[in-house]
Amino acid sequence: MTTRTFILINKTVTAEQAALVAAGINPAEVNDSVSEAKKGNHYGWEIAVTVRNALLNNLLSGCFDPEPLSISYWEHAGYDSFERVFNGVLDIIPAIQIHGIPDKARFEAISLWSWIAKNAELSPELHELISFRAPINSSKNEDNSTHGYLDPSHPRYAPKLAAVVQAWLGYSPTPGKTPKQTMTNWLTEHAHKFGLVNSEGNPLSGMDDLASLANWETKGGAPKTPSPT
């Protein structure tokens, strides 16, 4: 498969695959692996490493541009290793909080190619092809509100999902409060933004349940509360 065909037909793309394309390496020639490209000393492998690491590291900082569909981590049990996969934003967010930078990530192709076109130094031919596959609209990609799950104009927009994601992205520790309490307060204060209000304009009940979805403490009990400074 040529690089051109790969770009045009795939609806989802991994960080490794996109990094190889950005570096001018055909993913099919290196088994979709940046490590294989490095091992074979393919021209541009250093660029592939840089792009792949940026895509994975950005997720830890809460930057979901491009939009991740799944992430995974390698886990080891004795002599055995297995890949643990997390699908969807509501699983991805707490997984990153607990496990840190993922080993792998898969993205929606249009979102990923738009990011590559804006941020990677590409050959004119490759830039033209990627821009054709995913036209760049700078005004549309300025912030996280343009992601499908955060865009009110998207046909599958879900207000509660958008609220949970924004509460997680906007979290900062509050002295004397647990993360869940802080996010519950945020959700209550911003409920109107997501239409989560009743006929009188008051926040709907259940904001603490939404905060629970964004809460990354999975070991049971209340998360540690930051001490007042």
PDB file of C-alpha atoms in Angstrom:
ATOM      1  CA  MET A   1       0.000   0.000   0.000  1.00  0.00           C
ATOM      2  CA  THR A   2       1.339   3.423  -0.905  1.00  0.00           C
ATOM      3  CA  THR A   3       1.412   6.317   1.561  1.00  0.00           C
ATOM      4  CA  ARG A   4      -1.145   8.131  -0.581  1.00  0.00           C
ATOM      5  CA  THR A   5      -3.580   5.226  -0.419  1.00  0.00           C
ATOM      6  CA  PHE A   6      -2.994   4.884   3.332  1.00  0.00           C
ATOM      7  CA  ILE A   7      -3.916   8.536   3.921  1.00  0.00           C
ATOM      8  CA  LEU A   8      -6.994   8.431   1.718  1.00  0.00           C
ATOM      9  CA  ILE A   9      -8.674   5.214   2.873  1.00  0.00           C
ATOM     10  CA  ASN A  10      -8.095   4.995   6.637  1.00  0.00           C
ATOM     11  CA  LYS A  11     -10.706   6.493   8.944  1.00  0.00           C
ATOM     12  CA  THR A  12      -8.609   5.976  12.076  1.00  0.00           C
ATOM     13  CA  VAL A  13      -4.836   6.282  12.408  1.00  0.00           C
ATOM     14  CA  THR A  14      -2.382   5.505  15.212  1.00  0.00           C
ATOM     15  CA  ALA A  15       0.211   7.919  16.557  1.00  0.00           C
ATOM     16  CA  GLU A  16       2.928   5.651  15.128  1.00  0.00           C
ATOM     17  CA  GLN A  17       1.392   5.582  11.653  1.00  0.00           C
ATOM     18  CA  ALA A  18       0.857   9.350  11.522  1.00  0.00           C
ATOM     19  CA  ALA A  19       4.384  10.009  12.763  1.00  0.00           C
ATOM     20  CA  LEU A  20       5.834   7.783  10.042  1.00  0.00           C
ATOM     21  CA  VAL A  21       3.799   9.533   7.354  1.00  0.00           C
ATOM     22  CA  ALA A  22       4.919  12.949   8.656  1.00  0.00           C
ATOM     23  CA  ALA A  23       8.517  11.745   8.420  1.00  0.00           C
ATOM     24  CA  GLY A  24       8.070  10.604   4.831  1.00  0.00           C
ATOM     25  CA  ILE A  25       8.152   6.890   5.704  1.00  0.00           C
ATOM     26  CA  ASN A  26       5.529   4.497   4.338  1.00  0.00           C
ATOM     27  CA  PRO A  27       4.006   2.763   7.404  1.00  0.00           C
ATOM     28  CA  ALA A  28       3.591  -0.466   5.422  1.00  0.00           C
ATOM     29  CA  GLU A  29       7.359  -0.711   4.928  1.00  0.00           C
ATOM     30  CA  VAL A  30       8.107  -0.742   8.670  1.00  0.00           C
ATOM     31  CA  ASN A  31       5.119  -2.691  10.030  1.00  0.00           C
ATOM     32  CA  ASP A  32       3.496   0.519  11.279  1.00  0.00           C
ATOM     33  CA  SER A  33       6.306   0.868  13.824  1.00  0.00           C
ATOM     34  CA  VAL A  34       8.555   3.841  14.551  1.00  0.00           C
ATOM     35  CA  SER A  35      10.922   1.478  16.367  1.00  0.00           C
ATOM     36  CA  GLU A  36      11.237  -0.614  13.201  1.00  0.00           C
ATOM     37  CA  ALA A  37      11.987   2.531  11.200  1.00  0.00           C
ATOM     38  CA  LYS A  38      14.710   3.462  13.691  1.00  0.00           C
ATOM     39  CA  LYS A  39      16.090  -0.094  13.681  1.00  0.00           C
ATOM     40  CA  GLY A  40      16.280  -0.049   9.893  1.00  0.00           C
ATOM     41  CA  ASN A  41      17.772   3.457   9.946  1.00  0.00           C
ATOM     42  CA  HIS A  42      15.090   4.751   7.586  1.00  0.00           C
ATOM     43  CA  TYR A  43      15.644   8.336   6.575  1.00  0.00           C
ATOM     44  CA  GLY A  44      13.503  10.586   8.795  1.00  0.00           C
ATOM     45  CA  TRP A  45      13.068   8.196  11.734  1.00  0.00           C
ATOM     46  CA  GLU A  46      14.133  10.968  14.147  1.00  0.00           C
ATOM     47  CA  ILE A  47      11.209  13.090  12.954  1.00  0.00           C
ATOM     48  CA  ALA A  48       8.863  10.144  13.421  1.00  0.00           C
ATOM     49  CA  VAL A  49      10.025   9.745  17.035  1.00  0.00           C
ATOM     50  CA  THR A  50       9.459  13.453  17.712  1.00  0.00           C
ATOM     51  CA  VAL A  51       5.948  13.507  16.214  1.00  0.00           C
ATOM     52  CA  ARG A  52       4.873  10.278  17.928  1.00  0.00           C
ATOM     53  CA  ASN A  53       6.115  11.487  21.320  1.00  0.00           C
ATOM     54  CA  ALA A  54       4.373  14.836  20.897  1.00  0.00           C
ATOM     55  CA  LEU A  55       1.055  13.154  20.117  1.00  0.00           C
ATOM     56  CA  LEU A  56       1.301  10.909  23.185  1.00  0.00           C
ATOM     57  CA  ASN A  57       2.731  13.512  25.581  1.00  0.00           C
ATOM     58  CA  ASN A  58       0.059  16.066  24.647  1.00  0.00           C
ATOM     59  CA  LEU A  59      -2.628  13.722  25.940  1.00  0.00           C
ATOM     60  CA  LEU A  60      -1.150  13.877  29.432  1.00  0.00           C
ATOM     61  CA  SER A  61      -1.488  17.662  29.444  1.00  0.00           C
ATOM     62  CA  GLY A  62      -5.184  17.360  28.568  1.00  0.00           C
ATOM     63  CA  CYS A  63      -4.720  18.436  24.953  1.00  0.00           C
ATOM     64  CA  PHE A  64      -7.216  16.379  22.940  1.00  0.00           C
ATOM     65  CA  ASP A  65      -6.341  17.935  19.608  1.00  0.00           C
ATOM     66  CA  PRO A  66      -6.236  15.662  17.676  1.00  0.00           C
ATOM     67  CA  GLU A  67      -9.159  13.695  19.072  1.00  0.00           C
ATOM     68  CA  PRO A  68      -8.176  10.313  20.619  1.00  0.00           C
ATOM     69  CA  LEU A  69     -10.432   7.316  20.059  1.00  0.00           C
ATOM     70  CA  SER A  70      -8.448   4.867  22.170  1.00  0.00           C
ATOM     71  CA  ILE A  71      -5.219   4.583  24.123  1.00  0.00           C
ATOM     72  CA  SER A  72      -3.344   1.567  25.448  1.00  0.00           C
ATOM     73  CA  TYR A  73      -0.636   0.551  27.891  1.00  0.00           C
ATOM     74  CA  TRP A  74       1.582  -2.489  28.041  1.00  0.00           C
ATOM     75  CA  GLU A  75       1.235  -4.318  31.344  1.00  0.00           C
ATOM     76  CA  HIS A  76       3.445  -7.110  32.626  1.00  0.00           C
ATOM     77  CA  ALA A  77       2.548 -10.075  34.822  1.00  0.00           C
ATOM     78  CA  GLY A  78       5.511 -12.339  35.451  1.00  0.00           C
ATOM     79  CA  TYR A  79       6.828 -13.419  32.070  1.00  0.00           C
ATOM     80  CA  ASP A  80       3.660 -12.397  30.269  1.00  0.00           C
ATOM     81  CA  SER A  81       2.804  -9.045  28.729  1.00  0.00           C
ATOM     82  CA  PHE A  82      -0.555  -7.824  27.558  1.00  0.00           C
ATOM     83  CA  GLU A  83      -1.996  -4.659  26.105  1.00  0.00           C
ATOM     84  CA  ARG A  84      -4.670  -2.861  28.133  1.00  0.00           C
ATOM     85  CA  VAL A  85      -6.902  -0.735  25.921  1.00  0.00           C
ATOM     86  CA  PHE A  86      -9.152   2.165  26.935  1.00  0.00           C
ATOM     87  CA  ASN A  87     -11.813   3.287  24.461  1.00  0.00           C
ATOM     88  CA  GLY A  88     -13.745   6.538  24.457  1.00  0.00           C
ATOM     89  CA  VAL A  89     -13.184   9.811  26.278  1.00  0.00           C
ATOM     90  CA  LEU A  90     -14.816   8.732  29.543  1.00  0.00           C
ATOM     91  CA  ASP A  91     -12.359   5.812  29.851  1.00  0.00           C
ATOM     92  CA  ILE A  92      -9.365   7.628  28.357  1.00  0.00           C
ATOM     93  CA  ILE A  93      -9.424  10.575  30.780  1.00  0.00           C
ATOM     94  CA  PRO A  94      -9.163   8.590  34.047  1.00  0.00           C
ATOM     95  CA  ALA A  95      -6.715   6.123  32.459  1.00  0.00           C
ATOM     96  CA  ILE A  96      -4.304   8.951  31.663  1.00  0.00           C
ATOM     97  CA  GLN A  97      -4.675  10.347  35.182  1.00  0.00           C
ATOM     98  CA  ILE A  98      -3.797   6.965  36.676  1.00  0.00           C
ATOM     99  CA  HIS A  99      -1.254   5.535  34.225  1.00  0.00           C
ATOM    100  CA  GLY A 100       0.267   8.655  32.648  1.00  0.00           C
ATOM    101  CA  ILE A 101       1.491   8.895  29.056  1.00  0.00           C
ATOM    102  CA  PRO A 102       0.026   6.031  26.996  1.00  0.00           C
ATOM    103  CA  ASP A 103       2.194   3.619  25.028  1.00  0.00           C
ATOM    104  CA  LYS A 104      -0.134   3.798  22.031  1.00  0.00           C
ATOM    105  CA  ALA A 105      -2.994   5.954  20.826  1.00  0.00           C
ATOM    106  CA  ARG A 106      -5.444   5.829  17.940  1.00  0.00           C
ATOM    107  CA  PHE A 107      -7.087   8.955  16.559  1.00  0.00           C
ATOM    108  CA  GLU A 108      -9.919   9.952  14.256  1.00  0.00           C
ATOM    109  CA  ALA A 109      -8.147  10.410  10.909  1.00  0.00           C
ATOM    110  CA  ILE A 110      -9.527  13.818   9.916  1.00  0.00           C
ATOM    111  CA  SER A 111      -8.631  15.324  13.287  1.00  0.00           C
ATOM    112  CA  LEU A 112      -5.162  13.782  13.203  1.00  0.00           C
ATOM    113  CA  TRP A 113      -4.288  14.803   9.645  1.00  0.00           C
ATOM    114  CA  SER A 114      -5.427  18.356  10.377  1.00  0.00           C
ATOM    115  CA  TRP A 115      -3.050  18.446  13.335  1.00  0.00           C
ATOM    116  CA  ILE A 116      -0.186  17.013  11.261  1.00  0.00           C
ATOM    117  CA  ALA A 117      -0.752  19.567   8.489  1.00  0.00           C
ATOM    118  CA  LYS A 118      -0.679  22.429  10.995  1.00  0.00           C
ATOM    119  CA  ASN A 119       2.223  21.316  13.165  1.00  0.00           C
ATOM    120  CA  ALA A 120       4.626  19.133  11.162  1.00  0.00           C
ATOM    121  CA  GLU A 121       7.072  20.265   8.496  1.00  0.00           C
ATOM    122  CA  LEU A 122       5.971  18.333   5.414  1.00  0.00           C
ATOM    123  CA  SER A 123       7.059  18.139   1.817  1.00  0.00           C
ATOM    124  CA  PRO A 124       4.839  20.228  -0.485  1.00  0.00           C
ATOM    125  CA  GLU A 125       3.383  17.087  -2.058  1.00  0.00           C
ATOM    126  CA  LEU A 126       2.560  15.483   1.280  1.00  0.00           C
ATOM    127  CA  HIS A 127       1.103  18.694   2.672  1.00  0.00           C
ATOM    128  CA  GLU A 128      -1.147  19.022  -0.370  1.00  0.00           C
ATOM    129  CA  LEU A 129      -2.360  15.425  -0.028  1.00  0.00           C
ATOM    130  CA  ILE A 130      -3.048  15.692   3.719  1.00  0.00           C
ATOM    131  CA  SER A 131      -4.775  19.045   3.285  1.00  0.00           C
ATOM    132  CA  PHE A 132      -6.987  17.466   0.623  1.00  0.00           C
ATOM    133  CA  ARG A 133      -7.845  14.611   3.024  1.00  0.00           C
ATOM    134  CA  ALA A 134      -8.447  16.958   5.963  1.00  0.00           C
ATOM    135  CA  PRO A 135      -8.887  20.601   4.911  1.00  0.00           C
ATOM    136  CA  ILE A 136      -7.454  22.965   7.511  1.00  0.00           C
ATOM    137  CA  ASN A 137      -9.876  25.455   9.002  1.00  0.00           C
ATOM    138  CA  SER A 138      -7.789  27.475  11.438  1.00  0.00           C
ATOM    139  CA  SER A 139     -10.787  29.200  12.965  1.00  0.00           C
ATOM    140  CA  LYS A 140     -12.387  25.824  13.628  1.00  0.00           C
ATOM    141  CA  ASN A 141      -9.369  24.302  15.276  1.00  0.00           C
ATOM    142  CA  GLU A 142      -8.375  27.058  17.662  1.00  0.00           C
ATOM    143  CA  ASP A 143      -9.565  25.351  20.849  1.00  0.00           C
ATOM    144  CA  ASN A 144     -11.016  22.195  22.338  1.00  0.00           C
ATOM    145  CA  SER A 145     -14.607  23.370  21.847  1.00  0.00           C
ATOM    146  CA  THR A 146     -14.400  22.324  18.192  1.00  0.00           C
ATOM    147  CA  HIS A 147     -14.004  18.592  18.917  1.00  0.00           C
ATOM    148  CA  GLY A 148     -17.040  16.567  17.909  1.00  0.00           C
ATOM    149  CA  TYR A 149     -17.947  15.638  21.447  1.00  0.00           C
ATOM    150  CA  LEU A 150     -17.632  19.296  22.549  1.00  0.00           C
ATOM    151  CA  ASP A 151     -19.285  20.895  19.518  1.00  0.00           C
ATOM    152  CA  PRO A 152     -23.000  21.665  20.074  1.00  0.00           C
ATOM    153  CA  SER A 153     -23.582  21.562  16.314  1.00  0.00           C
ATOM    154  CA  HIS A 154     -22.370  17.952  16.068  1.00  0.00           C
ATOM    155  CA  PRO A 155     -25.236  15.507  15.388  1.00  0.00           C
ATOM    156  CA  ARG A 156     -24.077  13.291  18.280  1.00  0.00           C
ATOM    157  CA  TYR A 157     -23.380  16.115  20.735  1.00  0.00           C
ATOM    158  CA  ALA A 158     -24.187  15.003  24.299  1.00  0.00           C
ATOM    159  CA  PRO A 159     -24.329  17.894  26.817  1.00  0.00           C
ATOM    160  CA  LYS A 160     -23.482  15.742  29.832  1.00  0.00           C
ATOM    161  CA  LEU A 161     -20.456  14.242  28.091  1.00  0.00           C
ATOM    162  CA  ALA A 162     -19.234  17.707  27.077  1.00  0.00           C
ATOM    163  CA  ALA A 163     -19.709  18.987  30.631  1.00  0.00           C
ATOM    164  CA  VAL A 164     -17.754  16.076  32.134  1.00  0.00           C
ATOM    165  CA  VAL A 165     -14.849  16.532  29.711  1.00  0.00           C
ATOM    166  CA  GLN A 166     -14.668  20.287  30.299  1.00  0.00           C
ATOM    167  CA  ALA A 167     -14.793  19.796  34.081  1.00  0.00           C
ATOM    168  CA  TRP A 168     -11.835  17.392  33.852  1.00  0.00           C
ATOM    169  CA  LEU A 169      -9.853  19.622  31.495  1.00  0.00           C
ATOM    170  CA  GLY A 170     -10.457  22.687  33.655  1.00  0.00           C
ATOM    171  CA  TYR A 171      -9.670  21.026  36.980  1.00  0.00           C
ATOM    172  CA  SER A 172      -7.207  22.631  39.359  1.00  0.00           C
ATOM    173  CA  PRO A 173      -6.829  21.648  43.030  1.00  0.00           C
ATOM    174  CA  THR A 174      -8.921  23.544  45.568  1.00  0.00           C
ATOM    175  CA  PRO A 175      -7.621  23.595  49.162  1.00  0.00           C
ATOM    176  CA  GLY A 176      -9.935  21.738  51.500  1.00  0.00           C
ATOM    177  CA  LYS A 177     -11.887  20.004  48.728  1.00  0.00           C
ATOM    178  CA  THR A 178     -11.564  16.671  46.950  1.00  0.00           C
ATOM    179  CA  PRO A 179     -11.296  16.632  43.153  1.00  0.00           C
ATOM    180  CA  LYS A 180     -14.859  15.307  42.957  1.00  0.00           C
ATOM    181  CA  GLN A 181     -16.150  18.180  45.107  1.00  0.00           C
ATOM    182  CA  THR A 182     -14.241  20.720  43.028  1.00  0.00           C
ATOM    183  CA  MET A 183     -15.600  19.329  39.763  1.00  0.00           C
ATOM    184  CA  THR A 184     -19.117  19.122  41.197  1.00  0.00           C
ATOM    185  CA  ASN A 185     -18.921  22.832  42.028  1.00  0.00           C
ATOM    186  CA  TRP A 186     -17.615  23.596  38.537  1.00  0.00           C
ATOM    187  CA  LEU A 187     -20.392  21.612  36.899  1.00  0.00           C
ATOM    188  CA  THR A 188     -23.018  23.347  39.016  1.00  0.00           C
ATOM    189  CA  GLU A 189     -21.650  26.802  38.224  1.00  0.00           C
ATOM    190  CA  HIS A 190     -21.434  26.090  34.482  1.00  0.00           C
ATOM    191  CA  ALA A 191     -24.589  23.990  34.096  1.00  0.00           C
ATOM    192  CA  HIS A 192     -26.269  26.726  32.051  1.00  0.00           C
ATOM    193  CA  LYS A 193     -23.512  26.549  29.457  1.00  0.00           C
ATOM    194  CA  PHE A 194     -24.497  22.953  28.661  1.00  0.00           C
ATOM    195  CA  GLY A 195     -28.253  23.369  29.047  1.00  0.00           C
ATOM    196  CA  LEU A 196     -28.228  21.294  32.226  1.00  0.00           C
ATOM    197  CA  VAL A 197     -30.795  23.496  33.953  1.00  0.00           C
ATOM    198  CA  ASN A 198     -34.497  23.191  34.709  1.00  0.00           C
ATOM    199  CA  SER A 199     -37.326  25.454  33.546  1.00  0.00           C
ATOM    200  CA  GLU A 200     -36.437  27.946  36.251  1.00  0.00           C
ATOM    201  CA  GLY A 201     -32.811  28.113  35.212  1.00  0.00           C
ATOM    202  CA  ASN A 202     -31.465  26.168  38.186  1.00  0.00           C
ATOM    203  CA  PRO A 203     -28.862  23.397  37.742  1.00  0.00           C
ATOM    204  CA  LEU A 204     -30.275  19.898  37.374  1.00  0.00           C
ATOM    205  CA  SER A 205     -29.696  17.415  40.166  1.00  0.00           C
ATOM    206  CA  GLY A 206     -26.995  14.783  39.713  1.00  0.00           C
ATOM    207  CA  MET A 207     -23.952  17.018  39.180  1.00  0.00           C
ATOM    208  CA  ASP A 208     -22.080  14.898  41.730  1.00  0.00           C
ATOM    209  CA  ASP A 209     -22.801  11.828  39.577  1.00  0.00           C
ATOM    210  CA  LEU A 210     -21.288  13.577  36.559  1.00  0.00           C
ATOM    211  CA  ALA A 211     -18.262  14.549  38.641  1.00  0.00           C
ATOM    212  CA  SER A 212     -17.862  10.888  39.588  1.00  0.00           C
ATOM    213  CA  LEU A 213     -17.370  10.034  35.906  1.00  0.00           C
ATOM    214  CA  ALA A 214     -14.460  12.477  35.703  1.00  0.00           C
ATOM    215  CA  ASN A 215     -12.995  11.397  39.045  1.00  0.00           C
ATOM    216  CA  TRP A 216      -9.741   9.502  38.455  1.00  0.00           C
ATOM    217  CA  GLU A 217      -9.572   7.847  41.890  1.00  0.00           C
ATOM    218  CA  THR A 218     -10.576   4.213  41.272  1.00  0.00           C
ATOM    219  CA  LYS A 219      -9.202   2.509  44.384  1.00  0.00           C
ATOM    220  CA  GLY A 220     -12.247   3.247  46.482  1.00  0.00           C
ATOM    221  CA  GLY A 221     -12.811   5.812  49.175  1.00  0.00           C
ATOM    222  CA  ALA A 222     -12.522   9.541  48.843  1.00  0.00           C
ATOM    223  CA  PRO A 223      -9.632  10.985  46.830  1.00  0.00           C
ATOM    224  CA  LYS A 224      -6.942  12.790  48.825  1.00  0.00           C
ATOM    225  CA  THR A 225      -7.906  16.369  49.582  1.00  0.00           C
ATOM    226  CA  PRO A 226      -5.264  19.066  48.877  1.00  0.00           C
ATOM    227  CA  SER A 227      -4.115  20.763  52.061  1.00  0.00           C
ATOM    228  CA  PRO A 228      -4.652  24.532  52.369  1.00  0.00           C
ATOM    229  CA  THR A 229      -1.451  26.462  51.709  1.00  0.00           C
TER     230      THR A 229
END
